[in-house]
Tab-separated table of C-alpha atoms in Angstrom:
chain	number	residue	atom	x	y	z
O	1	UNK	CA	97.259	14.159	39.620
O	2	UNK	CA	99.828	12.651	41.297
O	3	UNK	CA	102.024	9.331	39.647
O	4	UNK	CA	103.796	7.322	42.052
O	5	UNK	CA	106.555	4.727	42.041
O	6	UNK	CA	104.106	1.641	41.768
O	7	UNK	CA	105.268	-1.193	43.634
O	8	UNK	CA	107.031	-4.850	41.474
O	9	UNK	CA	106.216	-7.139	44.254
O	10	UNK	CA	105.742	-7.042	48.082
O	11	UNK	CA	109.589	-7.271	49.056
O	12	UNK	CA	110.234	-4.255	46.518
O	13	UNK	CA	110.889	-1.113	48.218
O	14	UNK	CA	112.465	1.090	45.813
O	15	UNK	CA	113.072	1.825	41.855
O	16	UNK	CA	115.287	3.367	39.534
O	17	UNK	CA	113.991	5.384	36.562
O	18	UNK	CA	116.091	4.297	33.560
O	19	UNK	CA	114.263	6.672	31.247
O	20	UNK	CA	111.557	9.203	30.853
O	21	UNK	CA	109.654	8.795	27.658
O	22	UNK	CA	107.499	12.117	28.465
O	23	UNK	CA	108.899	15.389	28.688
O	24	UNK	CA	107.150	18.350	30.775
O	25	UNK	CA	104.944	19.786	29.071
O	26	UNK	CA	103.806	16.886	26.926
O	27	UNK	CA	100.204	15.999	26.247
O	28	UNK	CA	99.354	12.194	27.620
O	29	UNK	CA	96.674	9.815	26.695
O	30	UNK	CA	95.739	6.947	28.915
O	31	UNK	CA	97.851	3.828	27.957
O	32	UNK	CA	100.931	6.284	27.109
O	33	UNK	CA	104.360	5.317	28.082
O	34	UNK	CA	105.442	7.593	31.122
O	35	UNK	CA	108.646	6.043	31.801
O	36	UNK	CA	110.865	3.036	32.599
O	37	UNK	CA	111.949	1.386	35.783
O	38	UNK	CA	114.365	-1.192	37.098
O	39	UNK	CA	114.206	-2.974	39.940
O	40	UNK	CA	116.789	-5.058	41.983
O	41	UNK	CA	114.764	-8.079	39.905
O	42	UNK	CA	112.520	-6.922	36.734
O	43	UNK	CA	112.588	-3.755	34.457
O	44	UNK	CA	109.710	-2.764	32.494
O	45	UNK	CA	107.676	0.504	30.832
O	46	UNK	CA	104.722	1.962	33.506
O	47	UNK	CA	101.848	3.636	31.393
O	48	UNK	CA	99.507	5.876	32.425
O	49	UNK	CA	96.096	5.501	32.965
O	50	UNK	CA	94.923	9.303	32.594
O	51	UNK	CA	94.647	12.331	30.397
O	52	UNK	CA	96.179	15.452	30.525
O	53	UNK	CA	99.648	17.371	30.304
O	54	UNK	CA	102.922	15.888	32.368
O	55	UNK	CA	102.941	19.347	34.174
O	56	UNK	CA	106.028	17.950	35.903
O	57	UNK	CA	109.400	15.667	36.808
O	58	UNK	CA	110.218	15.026	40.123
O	59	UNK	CA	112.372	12.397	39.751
O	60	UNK	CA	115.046	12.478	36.529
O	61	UNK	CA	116.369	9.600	34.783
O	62	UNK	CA	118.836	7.911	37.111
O	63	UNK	CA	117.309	8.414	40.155
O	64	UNK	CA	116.272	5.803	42.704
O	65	UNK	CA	112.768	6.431	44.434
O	66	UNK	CA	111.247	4.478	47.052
O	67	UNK	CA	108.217	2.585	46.228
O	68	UNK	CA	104.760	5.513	46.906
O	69	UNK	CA	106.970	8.623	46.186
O	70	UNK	CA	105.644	10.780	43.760
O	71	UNK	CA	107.589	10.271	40.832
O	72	UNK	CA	106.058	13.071	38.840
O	73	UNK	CA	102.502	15.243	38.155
O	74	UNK	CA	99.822	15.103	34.961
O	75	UNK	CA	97.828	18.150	34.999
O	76	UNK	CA	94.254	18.152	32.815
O	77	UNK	CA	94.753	20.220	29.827
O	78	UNK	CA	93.042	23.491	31.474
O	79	UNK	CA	95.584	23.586	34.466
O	80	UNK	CA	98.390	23.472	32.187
O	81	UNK	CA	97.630	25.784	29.964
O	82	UNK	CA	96.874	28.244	32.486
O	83	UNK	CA	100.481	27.942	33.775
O	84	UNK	CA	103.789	26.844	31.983
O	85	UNK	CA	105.125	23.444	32.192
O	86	UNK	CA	107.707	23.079	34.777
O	87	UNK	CA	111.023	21.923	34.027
O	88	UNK	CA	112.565	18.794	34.695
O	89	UNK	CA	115.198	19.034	37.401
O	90	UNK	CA	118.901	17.403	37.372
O	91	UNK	CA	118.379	16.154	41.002
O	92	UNK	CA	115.196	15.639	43.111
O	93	UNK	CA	115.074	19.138	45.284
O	94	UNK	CA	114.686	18.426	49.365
O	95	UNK	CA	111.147	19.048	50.018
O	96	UNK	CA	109.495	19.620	53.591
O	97	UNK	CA	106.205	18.245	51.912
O	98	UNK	CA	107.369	15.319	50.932
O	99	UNK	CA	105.255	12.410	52.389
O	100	UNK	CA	106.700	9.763	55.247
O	101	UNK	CA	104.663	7.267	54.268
O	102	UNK	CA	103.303	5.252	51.176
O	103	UNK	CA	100.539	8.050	49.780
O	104	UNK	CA	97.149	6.564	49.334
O	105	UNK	CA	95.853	6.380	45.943
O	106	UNK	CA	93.373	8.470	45.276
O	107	UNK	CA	92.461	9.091	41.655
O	108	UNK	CA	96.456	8.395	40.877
O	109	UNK	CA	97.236	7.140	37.765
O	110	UNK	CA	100.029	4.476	39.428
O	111	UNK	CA	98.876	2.406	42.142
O	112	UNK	CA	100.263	-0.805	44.135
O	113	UNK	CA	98.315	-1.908	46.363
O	114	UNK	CA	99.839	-3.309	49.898
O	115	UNK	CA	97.932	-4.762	52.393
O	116	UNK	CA	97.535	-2.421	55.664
O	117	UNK	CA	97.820	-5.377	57.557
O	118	UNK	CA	101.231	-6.528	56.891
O	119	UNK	CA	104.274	-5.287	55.329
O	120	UNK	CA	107.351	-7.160	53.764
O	121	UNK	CA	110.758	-8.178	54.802
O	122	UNK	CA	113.812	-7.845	52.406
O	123	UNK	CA	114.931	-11.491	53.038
O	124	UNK	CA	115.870	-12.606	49.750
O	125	UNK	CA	115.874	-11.864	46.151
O	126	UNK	CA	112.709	-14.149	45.045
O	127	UNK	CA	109.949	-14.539	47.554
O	128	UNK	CA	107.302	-12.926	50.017
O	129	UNK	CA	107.501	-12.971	53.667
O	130	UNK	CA	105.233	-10.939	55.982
O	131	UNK	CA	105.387	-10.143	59.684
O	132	UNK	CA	102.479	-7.965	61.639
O	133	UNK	CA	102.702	-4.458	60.939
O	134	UNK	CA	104.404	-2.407	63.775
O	135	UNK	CA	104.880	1.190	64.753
O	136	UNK	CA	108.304	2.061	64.109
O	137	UNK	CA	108.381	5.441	65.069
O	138	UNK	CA	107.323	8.651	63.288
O	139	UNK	CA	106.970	8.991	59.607
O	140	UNK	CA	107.938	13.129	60.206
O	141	UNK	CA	111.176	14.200	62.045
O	142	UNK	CA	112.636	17.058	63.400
O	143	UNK	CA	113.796	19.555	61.199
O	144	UNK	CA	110.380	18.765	58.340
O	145	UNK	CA	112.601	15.379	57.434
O	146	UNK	CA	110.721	12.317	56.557
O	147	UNK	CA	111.948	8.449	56.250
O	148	UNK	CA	110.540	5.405	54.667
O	149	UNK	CA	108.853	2.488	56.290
O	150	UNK	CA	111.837	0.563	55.372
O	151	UNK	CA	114.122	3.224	56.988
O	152	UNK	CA	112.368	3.360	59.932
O	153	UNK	CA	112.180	-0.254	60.340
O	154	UNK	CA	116.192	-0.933	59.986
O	155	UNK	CA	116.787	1.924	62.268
O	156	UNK	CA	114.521	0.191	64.974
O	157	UNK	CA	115.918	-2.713	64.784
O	158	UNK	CA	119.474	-1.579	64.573
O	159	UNK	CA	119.553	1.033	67.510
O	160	UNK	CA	120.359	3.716	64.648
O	161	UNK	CA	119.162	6.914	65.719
O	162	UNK	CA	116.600	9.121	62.719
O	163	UNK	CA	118.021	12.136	63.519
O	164	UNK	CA	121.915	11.612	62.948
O	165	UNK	CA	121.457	9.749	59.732
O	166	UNK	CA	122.045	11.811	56.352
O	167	UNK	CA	119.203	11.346	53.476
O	168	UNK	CA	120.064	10.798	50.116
O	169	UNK	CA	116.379	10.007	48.811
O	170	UNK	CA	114.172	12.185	46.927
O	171	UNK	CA	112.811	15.057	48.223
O	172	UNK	CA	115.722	14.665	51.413
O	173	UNK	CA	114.098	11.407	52.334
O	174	UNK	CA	116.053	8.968	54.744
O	175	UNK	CA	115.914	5.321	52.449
O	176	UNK	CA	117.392	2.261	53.619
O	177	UNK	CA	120.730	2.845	52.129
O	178	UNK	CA	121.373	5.576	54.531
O	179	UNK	CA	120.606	3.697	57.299
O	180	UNK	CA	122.701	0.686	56.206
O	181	UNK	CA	125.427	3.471	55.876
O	182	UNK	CA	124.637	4.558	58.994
O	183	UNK	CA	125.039	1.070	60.954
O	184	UNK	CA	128.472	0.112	59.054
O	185	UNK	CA	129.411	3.836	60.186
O	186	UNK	CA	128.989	3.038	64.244
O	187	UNK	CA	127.328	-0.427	64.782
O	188	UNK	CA	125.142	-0.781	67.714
O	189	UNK	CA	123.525	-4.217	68.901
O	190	UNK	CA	120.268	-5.141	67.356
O	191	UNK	CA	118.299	-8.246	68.169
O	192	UNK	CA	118.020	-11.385	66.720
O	193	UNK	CA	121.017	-12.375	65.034
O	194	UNK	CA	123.996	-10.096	64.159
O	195	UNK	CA	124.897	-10.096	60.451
O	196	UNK	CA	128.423	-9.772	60.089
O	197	UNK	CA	129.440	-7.060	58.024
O	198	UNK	CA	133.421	-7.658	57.440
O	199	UNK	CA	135.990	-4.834	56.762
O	200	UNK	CA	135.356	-1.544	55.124
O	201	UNK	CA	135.240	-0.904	51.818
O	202	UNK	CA	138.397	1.650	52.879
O	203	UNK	CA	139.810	-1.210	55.082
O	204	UNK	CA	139.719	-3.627	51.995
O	205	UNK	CA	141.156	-0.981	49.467
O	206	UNK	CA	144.297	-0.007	52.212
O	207	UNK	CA	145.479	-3.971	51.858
O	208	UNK	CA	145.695	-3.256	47.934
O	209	UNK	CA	147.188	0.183	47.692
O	210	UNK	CA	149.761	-0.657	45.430
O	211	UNK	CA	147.917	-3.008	43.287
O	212	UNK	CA	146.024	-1.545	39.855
O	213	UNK	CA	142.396	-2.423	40.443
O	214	UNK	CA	138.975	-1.100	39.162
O	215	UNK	CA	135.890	-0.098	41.551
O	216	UNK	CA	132.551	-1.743	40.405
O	217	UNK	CA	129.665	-0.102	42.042
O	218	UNK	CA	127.179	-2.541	43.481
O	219	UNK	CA	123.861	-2.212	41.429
O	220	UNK	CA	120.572	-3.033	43.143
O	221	UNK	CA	120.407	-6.789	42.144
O	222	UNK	CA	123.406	-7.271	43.951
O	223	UNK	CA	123.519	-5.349	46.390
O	224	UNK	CA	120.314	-7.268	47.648
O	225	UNK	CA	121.931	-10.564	46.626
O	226	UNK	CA	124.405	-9.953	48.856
O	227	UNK	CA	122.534	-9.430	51.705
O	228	UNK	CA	119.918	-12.114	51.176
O	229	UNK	CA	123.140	-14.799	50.773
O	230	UNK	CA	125.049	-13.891	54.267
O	231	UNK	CA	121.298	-13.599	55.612
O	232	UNK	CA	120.671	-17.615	54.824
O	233	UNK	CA	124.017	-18.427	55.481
O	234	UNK	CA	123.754	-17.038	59.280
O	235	UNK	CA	120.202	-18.242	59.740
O	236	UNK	CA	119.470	-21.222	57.860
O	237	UNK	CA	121.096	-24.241	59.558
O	238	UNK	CA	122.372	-26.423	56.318
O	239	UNK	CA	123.086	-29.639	55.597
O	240	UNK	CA	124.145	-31.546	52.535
O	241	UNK	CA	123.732	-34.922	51.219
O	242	UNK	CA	125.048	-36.030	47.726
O	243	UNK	CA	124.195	-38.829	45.377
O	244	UNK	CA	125.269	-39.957	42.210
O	245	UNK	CA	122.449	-40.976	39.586
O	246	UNK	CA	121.832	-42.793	36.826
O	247	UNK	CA	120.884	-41.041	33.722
O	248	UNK	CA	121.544	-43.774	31.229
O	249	UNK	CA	117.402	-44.411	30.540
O	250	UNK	CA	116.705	-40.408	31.213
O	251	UNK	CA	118.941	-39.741	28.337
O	252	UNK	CA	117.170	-42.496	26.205
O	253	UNK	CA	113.631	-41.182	27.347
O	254	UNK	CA	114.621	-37.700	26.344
O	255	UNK	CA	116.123	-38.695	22.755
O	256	UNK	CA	112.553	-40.581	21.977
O	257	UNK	CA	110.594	-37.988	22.883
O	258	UNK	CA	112.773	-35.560	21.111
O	259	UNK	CA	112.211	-37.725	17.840
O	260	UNK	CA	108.726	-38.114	18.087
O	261	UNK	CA	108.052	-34.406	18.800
O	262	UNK	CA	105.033	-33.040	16.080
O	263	UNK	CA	105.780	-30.580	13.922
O	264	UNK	CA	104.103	-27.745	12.205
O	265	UNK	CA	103.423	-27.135	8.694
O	266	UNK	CA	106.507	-24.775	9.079
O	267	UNK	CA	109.058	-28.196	9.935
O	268	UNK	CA	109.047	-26.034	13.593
O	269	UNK	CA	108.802	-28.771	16.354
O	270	UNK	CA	106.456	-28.583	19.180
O	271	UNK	CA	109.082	-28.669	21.847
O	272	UNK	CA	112.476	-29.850	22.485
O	273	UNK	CA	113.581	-31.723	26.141
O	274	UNK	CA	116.369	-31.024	27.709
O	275	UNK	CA	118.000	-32.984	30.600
O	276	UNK	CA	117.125	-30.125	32.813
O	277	UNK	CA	113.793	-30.188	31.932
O	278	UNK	CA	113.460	-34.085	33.128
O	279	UNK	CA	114.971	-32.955	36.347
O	280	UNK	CA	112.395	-30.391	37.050
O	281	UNK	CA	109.744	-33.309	36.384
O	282	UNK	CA	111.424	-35.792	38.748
O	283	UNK	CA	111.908	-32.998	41.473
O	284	UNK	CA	107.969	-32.395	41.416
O	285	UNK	CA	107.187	-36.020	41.468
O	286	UNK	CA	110.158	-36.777	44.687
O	287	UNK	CA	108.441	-33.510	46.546
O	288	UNK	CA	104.766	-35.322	45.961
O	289	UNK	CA	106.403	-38.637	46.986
O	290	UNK	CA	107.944	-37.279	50.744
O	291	UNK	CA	105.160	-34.379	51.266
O	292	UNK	CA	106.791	-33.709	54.942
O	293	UNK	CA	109.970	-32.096	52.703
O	294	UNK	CA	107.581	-30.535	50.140
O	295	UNK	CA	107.923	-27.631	53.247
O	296	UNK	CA	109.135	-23.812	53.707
O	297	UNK	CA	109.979	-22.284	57.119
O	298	UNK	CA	107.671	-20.141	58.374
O	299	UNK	CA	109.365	-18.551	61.928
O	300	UNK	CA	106.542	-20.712	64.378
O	301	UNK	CA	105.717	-22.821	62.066
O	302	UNK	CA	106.054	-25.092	58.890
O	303	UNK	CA	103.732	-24.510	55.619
O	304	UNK	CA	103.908	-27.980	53.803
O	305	UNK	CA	102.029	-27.404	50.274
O	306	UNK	CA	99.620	-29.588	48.537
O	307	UNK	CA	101.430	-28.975	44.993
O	308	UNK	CA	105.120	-28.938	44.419
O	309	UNK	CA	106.090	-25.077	42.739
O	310	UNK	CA	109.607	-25.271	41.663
O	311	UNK	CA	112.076	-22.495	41.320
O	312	UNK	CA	114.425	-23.124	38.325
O	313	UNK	CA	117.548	-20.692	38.811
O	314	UNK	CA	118.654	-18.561	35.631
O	315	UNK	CA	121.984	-16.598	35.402
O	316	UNK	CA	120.664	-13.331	34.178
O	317	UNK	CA	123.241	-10.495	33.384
O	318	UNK	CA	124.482	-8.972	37.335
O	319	UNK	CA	123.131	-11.970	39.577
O	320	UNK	CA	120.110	-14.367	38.860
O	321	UNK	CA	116.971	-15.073	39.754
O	322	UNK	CA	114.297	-17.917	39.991
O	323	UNK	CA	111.318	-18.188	37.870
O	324	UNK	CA	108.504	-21.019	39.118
O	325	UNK	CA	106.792	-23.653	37.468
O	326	UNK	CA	103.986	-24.287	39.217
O	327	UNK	CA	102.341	-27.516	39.764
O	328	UNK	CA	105.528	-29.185	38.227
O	329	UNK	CA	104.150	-32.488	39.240
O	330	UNK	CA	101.535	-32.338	37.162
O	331	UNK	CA	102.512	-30.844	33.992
O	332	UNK	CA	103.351	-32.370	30.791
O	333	UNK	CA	107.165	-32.716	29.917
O	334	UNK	CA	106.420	-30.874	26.618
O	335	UNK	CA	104.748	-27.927	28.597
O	336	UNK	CA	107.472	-27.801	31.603
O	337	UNK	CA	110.050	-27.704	28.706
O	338	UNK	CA	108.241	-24.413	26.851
O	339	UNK	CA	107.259	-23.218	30.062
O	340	UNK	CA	110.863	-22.816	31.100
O	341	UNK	CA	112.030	-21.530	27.883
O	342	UNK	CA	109.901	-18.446	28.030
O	343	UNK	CA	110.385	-17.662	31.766
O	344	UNK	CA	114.209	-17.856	30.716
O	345	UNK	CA	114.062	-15.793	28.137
O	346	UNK	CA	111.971	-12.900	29.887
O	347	UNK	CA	114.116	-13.498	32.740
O	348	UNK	CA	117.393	-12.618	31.258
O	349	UNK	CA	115.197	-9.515	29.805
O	350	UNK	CA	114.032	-8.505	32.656
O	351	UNK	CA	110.733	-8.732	32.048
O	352	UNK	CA	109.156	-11.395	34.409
O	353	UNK	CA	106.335	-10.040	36.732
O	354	UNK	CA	106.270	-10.889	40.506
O	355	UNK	CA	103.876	-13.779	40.376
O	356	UNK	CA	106.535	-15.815	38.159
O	357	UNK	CA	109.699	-15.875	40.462
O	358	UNK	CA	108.201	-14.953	43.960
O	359	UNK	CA	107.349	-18.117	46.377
O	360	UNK	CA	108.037	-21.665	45.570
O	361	UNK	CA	108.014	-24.414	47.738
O	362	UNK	CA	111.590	-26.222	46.686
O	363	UNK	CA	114.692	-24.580	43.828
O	364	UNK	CA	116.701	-26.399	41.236
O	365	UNK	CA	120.173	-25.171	40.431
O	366	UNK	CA	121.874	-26.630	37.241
O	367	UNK	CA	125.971	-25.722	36.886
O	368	UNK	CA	126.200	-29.357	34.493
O	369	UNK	CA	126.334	-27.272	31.503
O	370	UNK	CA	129.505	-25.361	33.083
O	371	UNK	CA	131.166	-28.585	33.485
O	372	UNK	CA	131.077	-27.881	37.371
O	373	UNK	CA	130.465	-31.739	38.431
O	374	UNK	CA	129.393	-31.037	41.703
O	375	UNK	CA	128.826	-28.449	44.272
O	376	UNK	CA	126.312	-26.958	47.294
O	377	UNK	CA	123.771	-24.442	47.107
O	378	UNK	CA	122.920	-22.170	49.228
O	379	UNK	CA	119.045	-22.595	50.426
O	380	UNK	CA	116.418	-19.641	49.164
O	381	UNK	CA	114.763	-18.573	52.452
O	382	UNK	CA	111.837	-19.375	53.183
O	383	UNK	CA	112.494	-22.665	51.273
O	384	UNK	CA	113.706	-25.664	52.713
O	385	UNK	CA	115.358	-27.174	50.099
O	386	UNK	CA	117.439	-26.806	47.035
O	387	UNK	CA	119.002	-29.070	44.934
O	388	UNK	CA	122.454	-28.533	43.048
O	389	UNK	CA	122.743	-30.464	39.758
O	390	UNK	CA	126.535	-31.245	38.789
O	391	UNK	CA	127.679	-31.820	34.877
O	392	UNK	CA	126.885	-35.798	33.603
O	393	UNK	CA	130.095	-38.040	33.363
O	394	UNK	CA	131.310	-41.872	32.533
O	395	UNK	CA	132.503	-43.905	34.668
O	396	UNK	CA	132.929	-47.578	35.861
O	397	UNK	CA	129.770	-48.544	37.942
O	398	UNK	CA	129.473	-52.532	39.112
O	399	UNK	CA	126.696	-54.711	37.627
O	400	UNK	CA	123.909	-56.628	39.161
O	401	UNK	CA	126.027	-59.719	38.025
O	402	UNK	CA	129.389	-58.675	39.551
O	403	UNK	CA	130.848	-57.339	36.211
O	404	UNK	CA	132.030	-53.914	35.011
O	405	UNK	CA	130.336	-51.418	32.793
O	406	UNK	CA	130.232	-47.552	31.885
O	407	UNK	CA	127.411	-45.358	33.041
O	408	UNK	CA	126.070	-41.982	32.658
O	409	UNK	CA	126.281	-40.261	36.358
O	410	UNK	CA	125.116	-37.344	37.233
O	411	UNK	CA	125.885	-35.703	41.038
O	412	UNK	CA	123.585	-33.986	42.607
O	413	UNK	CA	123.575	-32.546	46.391
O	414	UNK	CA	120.341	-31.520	48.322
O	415	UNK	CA	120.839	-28.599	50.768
O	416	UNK	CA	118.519	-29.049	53.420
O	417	UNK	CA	117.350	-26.505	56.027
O	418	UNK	CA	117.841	-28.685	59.017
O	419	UNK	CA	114.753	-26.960	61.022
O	420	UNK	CA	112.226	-28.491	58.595
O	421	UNK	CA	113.926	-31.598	56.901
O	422	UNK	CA	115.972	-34.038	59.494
O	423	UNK	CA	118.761	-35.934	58.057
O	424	UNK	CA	116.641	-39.283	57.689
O	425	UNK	CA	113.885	-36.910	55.663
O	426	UNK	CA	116.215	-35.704	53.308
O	427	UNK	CA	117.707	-38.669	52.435
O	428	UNK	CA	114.506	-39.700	51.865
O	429	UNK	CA	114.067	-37.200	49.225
O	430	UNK	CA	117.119	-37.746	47.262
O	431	UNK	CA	116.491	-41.306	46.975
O	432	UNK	CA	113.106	-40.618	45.890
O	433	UNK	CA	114.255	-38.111	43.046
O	434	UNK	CA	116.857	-40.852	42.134
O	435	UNK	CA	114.411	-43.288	41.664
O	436	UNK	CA	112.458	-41.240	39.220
O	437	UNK	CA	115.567	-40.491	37.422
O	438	UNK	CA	116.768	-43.672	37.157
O	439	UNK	CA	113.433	-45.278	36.085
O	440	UNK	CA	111.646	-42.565	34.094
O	441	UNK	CA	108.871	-43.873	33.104
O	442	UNK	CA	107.473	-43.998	36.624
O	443	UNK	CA	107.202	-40.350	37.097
O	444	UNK	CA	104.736	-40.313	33.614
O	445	UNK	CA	102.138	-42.439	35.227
């Protein structure tokens, strides 16, 4: 019985195994630990779902395999006793055999399903986009050499030629990394819009040849962080528009509730707001307020959304990534705030599934607590909006009365992609969301 790389969200295409609990030769019940994999996003432990004897590892510790390859074999106890376990290898042997495409799951223990219909892009690191399935060629090459969808996609796309491209997957498998390599080694035209690529890696080390400096291998995370960025950068036509806020009552609204938080029997409080937490609140309640910007991008068309699902970015260790509250606009403070402290938590472990940081129909971005008072985000395709939140300050703001006083103000700039929000819709928005900030209580009604 065949296990397979299972699949951590449609715009997944490969994983690394970090560890093998199993060795060959092992006995396995269903619900067993087989081994551990990490993702450009999520890590976590895949079980199995059968009986039997791990009869063999295909892919070792360390190795990246693309999402379908068969990762490794359980025999029933009979077949394995009948012939000795084999060993695990150092690297993943070129195989003829190995299959082109995503193997169906047939009795296997790990399964992700993928809908025939329609198959992901890579666009960025946090949410789904689909395009109708096409035939990109043969799954089987020349020579008994197979690629991946992925592979086989890029390479159609990017003039690169199957054939001429070396394979550094398992089993001799062409992956998208060696068609990346591939393009960056003799770029050809492809359509749509060109993604710059910049100088070599050996270009870039020549101009610092007699400077001390360390190599840090890209990992997956940013690797695909990296591409996603230039990707919205070169497609997304941005705007910004900035405001300063308010927070004077927000900070008033939080310290009451704060006080009058219940406690256990234990003294333990039932939550705790923080500023960012009232943010997330009046975001949801602007988006329900101008529905036309409560929007993504959709290529030939727009998808505006009924609820408001916001994307709160967290600075995880090697990039970040966005968990969602959903519905923001019509939860409780006290459950946004908990809400958002477990999806942190799990995010900076690694441990969110794909449900809880892929789509979203706006993002929030806080640097405050950096000090960084102000600065522009870059929009999360296929969003069309993002909002930066700068560090809180005093300063000298004019009263209604002509006098002088000191205020709380907080910056914030909306990024707007300019396809689905016009200038007069965003500013909408923002003054919206500083309404709501500046009057709290009118987003709790």
């Amino acid at each position: 019985m065949d296990v397979l790389m299972p699949q951590l969200g449609e715009t997944v295409a490969e994983g690394k195994i970090t560890q093998w609990f199993k060795s060959a030769g092992d006995a396995i019940k269903p619900g067993d630990n087989l081994f551990e994999i990490e993702t450009d996003k999520v890590s976590m432990e895949v079980p199995s779902t059968t009986a039997g004897v791990l009869a063999e590892i295909r892919v070792p510790a360390g190795e990246v395999a693309p999402v379908g390859a068969v990762v490794a074999v359980i025999a029933d106890g009979a077949a394995a006793s009948a012939a000795p376990a084999a060993e695990t290898p150092s690297k993943p042997a070129p195989s003829s055999a190995a299959p082109a495409a995503r193997p169906a799951p047939v009795a296997a223990p790990i399964a992700a399903a993928q809908p025939a219909m329609a198959a992901p892009i890579k666009l960025d690191p946090f949410f789904e986009v689909r395009t109708p399935q096409r035939n990109y060629g043969p799954a089987r090459l020349a020579g008994g050499r197979s690629a991946t969808p992925l592979a086989r996609r890029l390479a159609a796309e990017g003039g690169i030629d199957l054939a001429a491209v070396s394979a550094s997957g398992p089993h001799g498998r062409i992956v998208a990394r060696d068609v990346e390599a591939a393009a960056r080694a003799a770029p050809k035209a492809a359509p749509g819009v060109a993604l710059a690529t910049g100088p070599s890696a050996e270009e870039v080390k020549a101009l610092y040849r007699d400077v001390p400096f360390q190599e840090v291998p890209l990992d997956g995370m940013r690797r695909i962080i990296a591409t996603r960025l230039v990707q919205a950068k070169q497609t997304i036509p941005h705007f910004y528009l900035t405001a300063d806020v308010e927070i004077g009552r927000l900070i008033t609204l939080r310290e009451e509730a704060n006080a009058a938080a219940p406690k256990d029997g234990d003294g333990k409080v039932a939550f705790k707001l923080s500023l960012n937490d009232l943010i997330i609140k009046a975001w949801g309640a602007a988006l329900q307020r101008v529905p036309a910007a409560n929007a993504v991008w959709a290529q030939d068309r727009i998808l505006r959304f009924q609820h408001c699902d916001i994307g709160v970015a967290v600075a995880i260790e090697g990039g970040l990534i966005a968990p969602v509250i959903r519905r923001a606009e019509m939860k409780a403070l006290s459950v946004i705030s908990n809400e958002m402290k477990e999806l942190a938590a799990r995010a900076r472990a690694r441990k969110l599934t794909p449900d809880e940081y892929q789509g979203g129909s706006s993002a929030i971005s806080n640097l405050g607590m950096y000090g960084v008072r102000e600065f522009s985000a870059v929009i999360n395709p296929p969003q069309a909006t993002m909002l930066a939140v700068g560090a809180a300050r005093r300063q000298a703001v004019e009263t209604e009365d002509g006098g002088v006083a000191f205020a709380s103000v907080l910056a914030v700039t909306l990024s707007c992609d300019h396809r689905v929000v016009d200038g007069a819709l965003g500013a909408e928005l923002l003054a919206a969301f500083k309404s709501f900030i500046e009057r709290p209580v009118t987003m709790l009604v």
